[in-house]
Amino acid sequence: MTHNIETALGVTGVEGIFRLSCEQVVQMMRRGRETLLTLLEAFVYDPLVDWTAGGEVGFAGAVYGGGGQQADSKQSKREMERDITRSLFSSRVAEIKVNWFKNRDEMLAVLPQVEEAVEEYLVLQELLCQGEKLQAKLQEEMAFLEGAENHQDHLILTLEHRYSEHTQLQSRQRTVQEAIQSKLSDLDQWISQYQAAFSNLEATQLASLLQDISSPIDLGQSHRK
């Protein structure tokens, strides 16, 4: 930029509106860099491509001899656009391939750590749940004890007396159980003796019946004589 052009920009020179305009232009070019690169690469293939819309004959058609070659020009333009798109895609893949591989390596290195962290978190979560349950239980017991201090007729105040009664009942229960067990033993002995006596009695009766059966039967012959 010459001194005269800088002076013509006004008092601010390259600052102010000129600088803001340049920054906006650069930002727009960066946002649309894909389109701009496509156009520039198309111009590298053929600077005289017909970019006019509709059926109008563009500058390229005039240079190539009028509208007679318009169909061929459109066909070649589509093929060129396809080649350009493929080339841009290949270049884009080549550009981001390094980052992709780097991201893959980082993920492979980080995933085991994430898995360990998740397992540790689950263990801590389980411990936390157990701690919360224990805390709730302790708070419930604390509230129960505080209620005993505030109420004279609380159940915990009669705990000693009720425990003594429970102990006495257990002692009586054991005594009764021992007595019942002793009676059961006596009954078992009586049952054994009764069974033995019945067995002897049955054997005696059976012997008497056998003797009666083996004796001759009197059919009245003695009266005939």
mmCIF file of C-alpha atoms in Angstrom:
data_model
loop_
_atom_site.group_PDB
_atom_site.id
_atom_site.type_symbol
_atom_site.label_atom_id
_atom_site.label_comp_id
_atom_site.label_asym_id
_atom_site.label_seq_id
_atom_site.Cartn_x
_atom_site.Cartn_y
_atom_site.Cartn_z
ATOM 1 C CA MET A 1 0.000 0.000 0.000
ATOM 2 C CA THR A 2 1.436 3.337 -1.064
ATOM 3 C CA HIS A 3 1.549 6.417 1.117
ATOM 4 C CA ASN A 4 -1.005 8.165 -1.075
ATOM 5 C CA ILE A 5 -3.523 5.302 -0.703
ATOM 6 C CA GLU A 6 -3.005 5.234 3.067
ATOM 7 C CA THR A 7 -3.532 9.006 3.191
ATOM 8 C CA ALA A 8 -6.683 8.638 1.108
ATOM 9 C CA LEU A 9 -8.169 6.341 3.737
ATOM 10 C CA GLY A 10 -8.549 9.294 6.066
ATOM 11 C CA VAL A 11 -7.207 10.262 9.436
ATOM 12 C CA THR A 12 -7.312 6.713 10.843
ATOM 13 C CA GLY A 13 -5.341 5.294 7.929
ATOM 14 C CA VAL A 14 -5.263 1.507 7.956
ATOM 15 C CA GLU A 15 -7.017 1.472 11.332
ATOM 16 C CA GLY A 16 -10.710 2.018 11.969
ATOM 17 C CA ILE A 17 -13.196 1.100 9.253
ATOM 18 C CA PHE A 18 -10.546 -0.251 6.882
ATOM 19 C CA ARG A 19 -9.177 -2.629 9.508
ATOM 20 C CA LEU A 20 -12.647 -3.801 10.549
ATOM 21 C CA SER A 21 -13.621 -4.363 6.918
ATOM 22 C CA CYS A 22 -10.473 -6.399 6.293
ATOM 23 C CA GLU A 23 -11.097 -8.517 9.401
ATOM 24 C CA GLN A 24 -14.684 -9.201 8.334
ATOM 25 C CA VAL A 25 -13.549 -10.163 4.840
ATOM 26 C CA VAL A 26 -10.948 -12.546 6.273
ATOM 27 C CA GLN A 27 -13.542 -14.083 8.606
ATOM 28 C CA MET A 28 -15.966 -14.625 5.736
ATOM 29 C CA MET A 29 -13.205 -16.182 3.638
ATOM 30 C CA ARG A 30 -12.349 -18.522 6.505
ATOM 31 C CA ARG A 31 -15.966 -19.561 6.978
ATOM 32 C CA GLY A 32 -16.349 -20.230 3.271
ATOM 33 C CA ARG A 33 -12.899 -21.608 2.652
ATOM 34 C CA GLU A 34 -14.267 -24.908 1.304
ATOM 35 C CA THR A 35 -16.247 -23.120 -1.400
ATOM 36 C CA LEU A 36 -13.352 -20.810 -2.134
ATOM 37 C CA LEU A 37 -10.926 -23.724 -2.453
ATOM 38 C CA THR A 38 -13.353 -25.485 -4.787
ATOM 39 C CA LEU A 39 -13.577 -22.424 -7.014
ATOM 40 C CA LEU A 40 -9.835 -21.878 -7.013
ATOM 41 C CA GLU A 41 -9.144 -25.499 -7.886
ATOM 42 C CA ALA A 42 -11.768 -25.309 -10.631
ATOM 43 C CA PHE A 43 -10.018 -22.263 -12.045
ATOM 44 C CA VAL A 44 -6.773 -24.212 -11.989
ATOM 45 C CA TYR A 45 -8.355 -26.838 -14.245
ATOM 46 C CA ASP A 46 -9.994 -24.353 -16.587
ATOM 47 C CA PRO A 47 -10.152 -20.594 -15.905
ATOM 48 C CA LEU A 48 -12.831 -20.221 -18.617
ATOM 49 C CA VAL A 49 -15.467 -22.571 -17.129
ATOM 50 C CA ASP A 50 -19.001 -21.411 -17.822
ATOM 51 C CA TRP A 51 -20.495 -20.599 -14.371
ATOM 52 C CA THR A 52 -23.617 -18.904 -15.740
ATOM 53 C CA ALA A 53 -27.018 -20.332 -14.723
ATOM 54 C CA GLY A 54 -29.848 -21.471 -16.995
ATOM 55 C CA GLY A 55 -29.517 -21.771 -20.735
ATOM 56 C CA GLU A 56 -27.506 -18.612 -21.256
ATOM 57 C CA VAL A 57 -24.259 -18.870 -23.112
ATOM 58 C CA GLY A 58 -21.423 -17.765 -20.890
ATOM 59 C CA PHE A 59 -18.080 -16.318 -21.561
ATOM 60 C CA ALA A 60 -16.518 -19.749 -21.934
ATOM 61 C CA GLY A 61 -19.041 -20.664 -24.620
ATOM 62 C CA ALA A 62 -18.253 -17.508 -26.519
ATOM 63 C CA VAL A 63 -14.543 -18.184 -26.323
ATOM 64 C CA TYR A 64 -14.996 -21.801 -27.444
ATOM 65 C CA GLY A 65 -17.090 -20.790 -30.423
ATOM 66 C CA GLY A 66 -20.598 -19.925 -29.279
ATOM 67 C CA GLY A 67 -23.393 -22.100 -27.857
ATOM 68 C CA GLY A 68 -22.780 -25.144 -30.016
ATOM 69 C CA GLN A 69 -20.585 -26.698 -27.399
ATOM 70 C CA GLN A 70 -22.788 -25.834 -24.398
ATOM 71 C CA ALA A 71 -23.884 -29.446 -23.736
ATOM 72 C CA ASP A 72 -20.319 -30.718 -23.862
ATOM 73 C CA SER A 73 -19.280 -27.865 -21.607
ATOM 74 C CA LYS A 74 -21.923 -28.765 -19.004
ATOM 75 C CA GLN A 75 -20.957 -32.433 -19.147
ATOM 76 C CA SER A 76 -17.297 -31.614 -18.722
ATOM 77 C CA LYS A 77 -18.176 -29.239 -15.898
ATOM 78 C CA ARG A 78 -20.051 -31.981 -14.016
ATOM 79 C CA GLU A 79 -17.181 -34.390 -14.470
ATOM 80 C CA MET A 80 -14.752 -31.732 -13.381
ATOM 81 C CA GLU A 81 -16.855 -30.942 -10.299
ATOM 82 C CA ARG A 82 -16.962 -34.636 -9.423
ATOM 83 C CA ASP A 83 -13.198 -34.923 -9.796
ATOM 84 C CA ILE A 84 -12.720 -31.770 -7.767
ATOM 85 C CA THR A 85 -14.991 -33.053 -5.010
ATOM 86 C CA ARG A 86 -13.180 -36.376 -4.935
ATOM 87 C CA SER A 87 -9.823 -34.645 -4.854
ATOM 88 C CA LEU A 88 -10.920 -32.295 -2.076
ATOM 89 C CA PHE A 89 -12.309 -35.211 -0.103
ATOM 90 C CA SER A 90 -9.057 -37.140 -0.478
ATOM 91 C CA SER A 91 -7.035 -34.127 0.581
ATOM 92 C CA ARG A 92 -9.341 -33.541 3.528
ATOM 93 C CA VAL A 93 -9.015 -37.168 4.610
ATOM 94 C CA ALA A 94 -5.249 -36.907 4.314
ATOM 95 C CA GLU A 95 -5.307 -33.766 6.446
ATOM 96 C CA ILE A 96 -7.366 -35.200 9.276
ATOM 97 C CA LYS A 97 -5.901 -38.720 9.118
ATOM 98 C CA VAL A 98 -3.135 -37.791 11.526
ATOM 99 C CA ASN A 99 -5.621 -36.383 14.008
ATOM 100 C CA TRP A 100 -7.819 -39.440 13.614
ATOM 101 C CA PHE A 101 -4.970 -41.809 14.387
ATOM 102 C CA LYS A 102 -3.897 -39.619 17.276
ATOM 103 C CA ASN A 103 -7.425 -39.623 18.618
ATOM 104 C CA ARG A 104 -7.564 -43.417 18.251
ATOM 105 C CA ASP A 105 -4.340 -43.881 20.201
ATOM 106 C CA GLU A 106 -5.524 -41.502 22.901
ATOM 107 C CA MET A 107 -8.851 -43.301 23.186
ATOM 108 C CA LEU A 108 -7.155 -46.708 23.430
ATOM 109 C CA ALA A 109 -4.941 -45.337 26.187
ATOM 110 C CA VAL A 110 -7.730 -43.574 28.058
ATOM 111 C CA LEU A 111 -10.521 -46.173 27.858
ATOM 112 C CA PRO A 112 -8.890 -48.625 30.346
ATOM 113 C CA GLN A 113 -8.412 -45.745 32.760
ATOM 114 C CA VAL A 114 -12.036 -44.744 32.301
ATOM 115 C CA GLU A 115 -13.117 -48.333 32.972
ATOM 116 C CA GLU A 116 -11.059 -48.460 36.166
ATOM 117 C CA ALA A 117 -12.453 -45.100 37.239
ATOM 118 C CA VAL A 118 -16.018 -46.287 36.626
ATOM 119 C CA GLU A 119 -15.433 -49.481 38.619
ATOM 120 C CA GLU A 120 -13.924 -47.461 41.455
ATOM 121 C CA TYR A 121 -16.888 -45.102 41.294
ATOM 122 C CA LEU A 122 -19.325 -48.021 41.529
ATOM 123 C CA VAL A 123 -17.493 -49.396 44.563
ATOM 124 C CA LEU A 124 -17.531 -45.993 46.230
ATOM 125 C CA GLN A 125 -21.198 -45.606 45.350
ATOM 126 C CA GLU A 126 -21.977 -48.938 47.013
ATOM 127 C CA LEU A 127 -20.020 -47.912 50.111
ATOM 128 C CA LEU A 128 -21.855 -44.600 50.127
ATOM 129 C CA CYS A 129 -25.226 -46.352 49.975
ATOM 130 C CA GLN A 130 -24.233 -48.617 52.853
ATOM 131 C CA GLY A 131 -23.038 -45.600 54.821
ATOM 132 C CA GLU A 132 -26.318 -43.793 54.186
ATOM 133 C CA LYS A 133 -28.301 -46.829 55.369
ATOM 134 C CA LEU A 134 -26.166 -47.059 58.515
ATOM 135 C CA GLN A 135 -26.562 -43.344 59.100
ATOM 136 C CA ALA A 136 -30.345 -43.597 58.759
ATOM 137 C CA LYS A 137 -30.389 -46.498 61.217
ATOM 138 C CA LEU A 138 -28.251 -44.597 63.724
ATOM 139 C CA GLN A 139 -30.439 -41.524 63.371
ATOM 140 C CA GLU A 140 -33.507 -43.656 64.024
ATOM 141 C CA GLU A 141 -31.902 -45.118 67.145
ATOM 142 C CA MET A 142 -30.849 -41.645 68.272
ATOM 143 C CA ALA A 143 -34.402 -40.377 67.830
ATOM 144 C CA PHE A 144 -35.646 -43.360 69.833
ATOM 145 C CA LEU A 145 -33.254 -42.576 72.694
ATOM 146 C CA GLU A 146 -34.114 -38.881 72.613
ATOM 147 C CA GLY A 147 -37.777 -39.817 72.845
ATOM 148 C CA ALA A 148 -36.989 -41.845 75.975
ATOM 149 C CA GLU A 149 -35.554 -38.738 77.616
ATOM 150 C CA ASN A 150 -38.637 -36.671 76.844
ATOM 151 C CA HIS A 151 -41.329 -39.227 77.803
ATOM 152 C CA GLN A 152 -41.579 -40.806 81.227
ATOM 153 C CA ASP A 153 -43.645 -43.725 79.971
ATOM 154 C CA HIS A 154 -41.256 -44.649 77.160
ATOM 155 C CA LEU A 155 -40.769 -48.326 76.440
ATOM 156 C CA ILE A 156 -37.027 -48.205 76.962
ATOM 157 C CA LEU A 157 -37.514 -47.197 80.603
ATOM 158 C CA THR A 158 -39.212 -50.524 81.305
ATOM 159 C CA LEU A 159 -36.671 -52.504 79.330
ATOM 160 C CA GLU A 160 -34.920 -53.911 82.424
ATOM 161 C CA HIS A 161 -38.181 -55.096 83.971
ATOM 162 C CA ARG A 162 -39.396 -56.603 80.714
ATOM 163 C CA TYR A 163 -36.043 -58.323 80.173
ATOM 164 C CA SER A 164 -36.245 -59.807 83.683
ATOM 165 C CA GLU A 165 -39.727 -61.149 82.938
ATOM 166 C CA HIS A 166 -38.499 -62.539 79.654
ATOM 167 C CA THR A 167 -35.623 -64.301 81.420
ATOM 168 C CA GLN A 168 -38.000 -65.809 83.966
ATOM 169 C CA LEU A 169 -40.326 -67.012 81.235
ATOM 170 C CA GLN A 170 -37.411 -68.609 79.425
ATOM 171 C CA SER A 171 -36.364 -70.374 82.645
ATOM 172 C CA ARG A 172 -39.905 -71.651 83.193
ATOM 173 C CA GLN A 173 -40.112 -72.772 79.607
ATOM 174 C CA ARG A 174 -36.905 -74.762 79.946
ATOM 175 C CA THR A 175 -38.209 -76.351 83.176
ATOM 176 C CA VAL A 176 -41.479 -77.342 81.522
ATOM 177 C CA GLN A 177 -39.653 -78.708 78.492
ATOM 178 C CA GLU A 178 -37.412 -80.815 80.729
ATOM 179 C CA ALA A 179 -40.451 -82.147 82.600
ATOM 180 C CA ILE A 180 -42.209 -82.979 79.346
ATOM 181 C CA GLN A 181 -39.092 -84.721 78.074
ATOM 182 C CA SER A 182 -38.916 -86.765 81.287
ATOM 183 C CA LYS A 183 -42.572 -87.755 80.925
ATOM 184 C CA LEU A 184 -41.971 -88.736 77.330
ATOM 185 C CA SER A 185 -39.108 -90.986 78.421
ATOM 186 C CA ASP A 186 -41.329 -92.625 81.037
ATOM 187 C CA LEU A 187 -44.080 -93.117 78.477
ATOM 188 C CA ASP A 188 -41.617 -94.705 76.079
ATOM 189 C CA GLN A 189 -40.622 -97.174 78.791
ATOM 190 C CA TRP A 190 -44.275 -97.979 79.579
ATOM 191 C CA ILE A 191 -44.998 -98.494 75.893
ATOM 192 C CA SER A 192 -42.065 -100.903 75.614
ATOM 193 C CA GLN A 193 -43.289 -102.868 78.631
ATOM 194 C CA TYR A 194 -46.857 -103.015 77.318
ATOM 195 C CA GLN A 195 -45.657 -104.225 73.956
ATOM 196 C CA ALA A 196 -43.595 -106.970 75.588
ATOM 197 C CA ALA A 197 -46.557 -108.041 77.743
ATOM 198 C CA PHE A 198 -48.917 -108.134 74.773
ATOM 199 C CA SER A 199 -46.382 -110.172 72.826
ATOM 200 C CA ASN A 200 -46.159 -112.761 75.629
ATOM 201 C CA LEU A 201 -49.939 -112.868 75.987
ATOM 202 C CA GLU A 202 -50.434 -113.364 72.272
ATOM 203 C CA ALA A 203 -47.856 -116.167 72.268
ATOM 204 C CA THR A 204 -49.666 -117.961 75.169
ATOM 205 C CA GLN A 205 -53.066 -117.658 73.509
ATOM 206 C CA LEU A 206 -51.657 -118.914 70.214
ATOM 207 C CA ALA A 207 -50.151 -121.986 71.915
ATOM 208 C CA SER A 208 -53.493 -122.757 73.578
ATOM 209 C CA LEU A 209 -55.297 -122.482 70.250
ATOM 210 C CA LEU A 210 -52.791 -124.799 68.581
ATOM 211 C CA GLN A 211 -53.266 -127.364 71.320
ATOM 212 C CA ASP A 212 -57.035 -127.262 70.926
ATOM 213 C CA ILE A 213 -56.711 -127.731 67.204
ATOM 214 C CA SER A 214 -54.349 -130.718 67.500
ATOM 215 C CA SER A 215 -56.636 -132.661 69.934
ATOM 216 C CA PRO A 216 -59.065 -135.234 68.305
ATOM 217 C CA ILE A 217 -62.596 -134.153 67.775
ATOM 218 C CA ASP A 218 -65.350 -136.159 69.529
ATOM 219 C CA LEU A 219 -68.011 -137.070 66.906
ATOM 220 C CA GLY A 220 -70.338 -138.979 69.289
ATOM 221 C CA GLN A 221 -68.799 -142.492 68.883
ATOM 222 C CA SER A 222 -68.638 -142.959 72.609
ATOM 223 C CA HIS A 223 -72.425 -142.723 72.876
ATOM 224 C CA ARG A 224 -72.884 -145.431 70.216
ATOM 225 C CA LYS A 225 -70.848 -147.829 72.248
#
